[in-house]
C-alpha atoms as one frame of an Amber mdcrd trajectory, in Angstrom:
protein
  95.684  96.479 113.349  98.548  94.107 114.101 102.027  95.389 113.191 102.969
  91.736 112.591 100.394  91.423 109.794 101.626  94.692 108.279 105.166  93.302
 108.317 104.129  90.002 106.714 102.184  91.794 103.970 105.100  94.136 103.284
 107.638  91.285 103.179 105.382  89.405 100.762 105.189  92.478  98.531 101.408
  92.684  98.867 100.360  96.282  98.395  97.319  96.240 100.657  96.602  97.396
 104.182  95.972  94.763 106.859  92.293  95.778 107.007  91.939  95.446 103.223
  93.697  92.076 103.300  91.396  90.765 106.033  88.380  92.069 104.093  89.627
  90.153 101.032  90.099  87.002 103.089  86.615  87.357 104.588  85.087  87.941
 101.157  86.982  84.993  99.661  85.978  82.736 102.555  82.335  83.673 102.152
  82.384  83.107  98.367  84.752  80.183  98.096  84.275  78.053 101.144  80.890
  77.280 102.676  80.950  76.519 106.410  80.976  72.718 106.000  82.573  72.134
 102.619  82.870  68.919 100.706  85.582  70.370  98.438  85.799  67.446  96.033
  82.132  67.819  95.042  82.860  71.147  93.352  85.216  69.598  90.791  85.243
  66.939  88.112  87.442  63.889  88.793  90.126  65.280  86.441  90.079  68.654
  88.199  90.261  66.919  91.592  93.373  65.080  90.443  94.999  68.291  89.182
  94.270  70.125  92.415  95.667  67.263  94.506  98.767  67.160  92.269  99.569
  70.756  93.184  99.093  70.123  96.886  95.511  71.110  97.674  93.696  68.967
 100.211  90.173  68.198  99.006  89.159  66.001 101.909  86.149  67.135 103.929
  87.026  69.287 106.896  86.404  67.658 110.230  85.066  69.492 113.267  87.541
  72.222 114.121  89.760  71.335 111.157  89.854  74.602 109.243  93.469  74.538
 108.057  92.887  73.114 104.545  89.984  75.492 104.040  91.998  78.389 105.445
  95.032  77.577 103.283  92.890  77.537 100.143  91.138  80.792 101.008  94.452
  82.466 101.809  95.979  81.132  98.560  93.086  82.646  96.605  93.404  85.953
  98.452  97.171  86.132  97.918  96.863  85.170  94.249  94.248  87.860  93.707
  96.018  90.554  95.695  99.456  89.935  94.193  98.056  89.907  90.643  98.674
  92.897  88.404  96.029  94.975  86.676  96.319  95.563  82.936  97.712  99.039
  83.635 100.318  97.693  86.077 101.383  94.960  83.651 101.667  97.488  80.825
 103.860  99.744  82.990 106.051  96.804  84.023 106.493  95.577  80.446 106.726
  99.137  79.109 103.989  98.585  76.533 100.525  99.978  75.865  97.557  98.413
  77.676  96.204  97.208  74.321  99.308  94.994  73.953  98.569  93.385  77.340
  94.962  92.678  76.341  96.179  91.267  73.018  98.651  88.958  74.795  95.870
  87.787  77.105  93.641  87.126  74.102  96.201  84.993  72.284  97.425  83.112
  75.362 100.818  84.796  75.703  99.862  85.976  79.190  97.478  84.346  81.644
  94.821  86.136  83.647  91.238  86.102  84.786  88.395  88.602  85.004  87.634
  89.938  88.469  84.722  92.341  88.792  84.986  93.177  85.100  88.741  93.841
  85.054  91.636  91.600  84.101  94.001  90.351  86.809  97.361  88.874  85.786
  99.196  86.593  88.257 102.554  88.036  89.297 104.480  84.747  88.921 104.595
  85.192  85.125 106.569  88.454  85.296 110.292  88.917  85.859 111.847  92.367
  86.029 110.709  94.427  83.048 109.673  91.366  81.085 107.868  88.088  81.268
 109.261  84.846  82.569 111.690  83.320  80.030 109.931  80.585  78.058 106.499
  81.678  79.299 104.858  81.446  75.883 105.864  77.781  75.437 104.671  76.890
  78.936 101.311  78.645  78.594 100.708  76.982  75.234 101.067  73.580  76.918
  98.709  74.204  79.858  95.250  72.714  79.270  92.751  75.545  78.855  90.422
  74.221  81.565  92.954  74.706  84.365  92.081  77.495  86.827  94.556  80.244
  87.694  95.128  78.871  91.206  96.150  75.462  89.839  98.553  77.052  87.350
 100.015  79.351  90.016 100.454  76.445  92.424 102.171  74.391  89.716 104.539
  77.216  88.744 105.556  77.800  92.371 105.768  74.204  93.661 109.083  72.342
  93.793 109.311  69.728  91.038 111.611  66.736  91.465 112.185  66.653  87.680
 113.596  70.205  87.552 116.993  70.527  89.210 118.891  73.776  89.711 122.301
  73.322  91.307 121.342  69.720  92.070 118.216  70.670  94.042 114.530  70.480
  93.038 113.277  73.826  91.759 109.947  75.406  90.999 109.100  75.762  87.300
 109.384  79.545  87.740 112.871  79.303  89.275 113.908  76.737  86.635 112.992
  79.151  83.850 114.664  82.097  85.601 117.839  79.987  85.887 117.833  79.448
  82.101 116.286  75.973  82.113 114.681  74.538  78.986 111.041  75.712  78.804
 110.137  72.463  77.023 110.752  70.554  80.276 108.281  72.790  82.113 105.838
  72.667  79.200 105.916  68.850  79.295 105.055  68.860  83.006 102.384  71.540
  82.545 100.730  69.688  79.688  99.441  67.004  82.055  97.823  69.355  84.589
  94.343  68.019  85.182  95.219  64.543  83.931  94.746  61.773  86.500  98.082
  60.332  87.631
């Protein structure tokens, strides 16, 4: 396998071999993206708007134009592979696994079920804790928003959130001590047509 791919995976902090990563990408491509997708047809108009707001291209792929499809498949694969299991989250937060499941149940952590097990996106963790202000932000996110949309929002530069005079991601804004209410206000309109 390519040493370059191993290096990229290691730098990204993805704990998976290149072969496993490529298997995940292949599996995600097969499940998520048919050969000639019409991406917009899979979503309601409100969901289409939310996905476009976070930078996903829903236009039909032209002949030989696989980049939007590839980017989406890779984003799904990275989100899944970088997500923590319940056991990993419990170790990181130094709590029992039942506390993690409870937090998931009451919306204090976000996750999804994958093959019968919870997966928790890594963006919501910081050191041995959760992202400052996470509870307020999660409470504001409409419940119909998929994990990929939320992850894209939390990691996309927002012109309304400035850190040292420069646009910041909601995650970086919160880590810098920014007011979680500002992020919650932006998150509350995910899925709402602009």
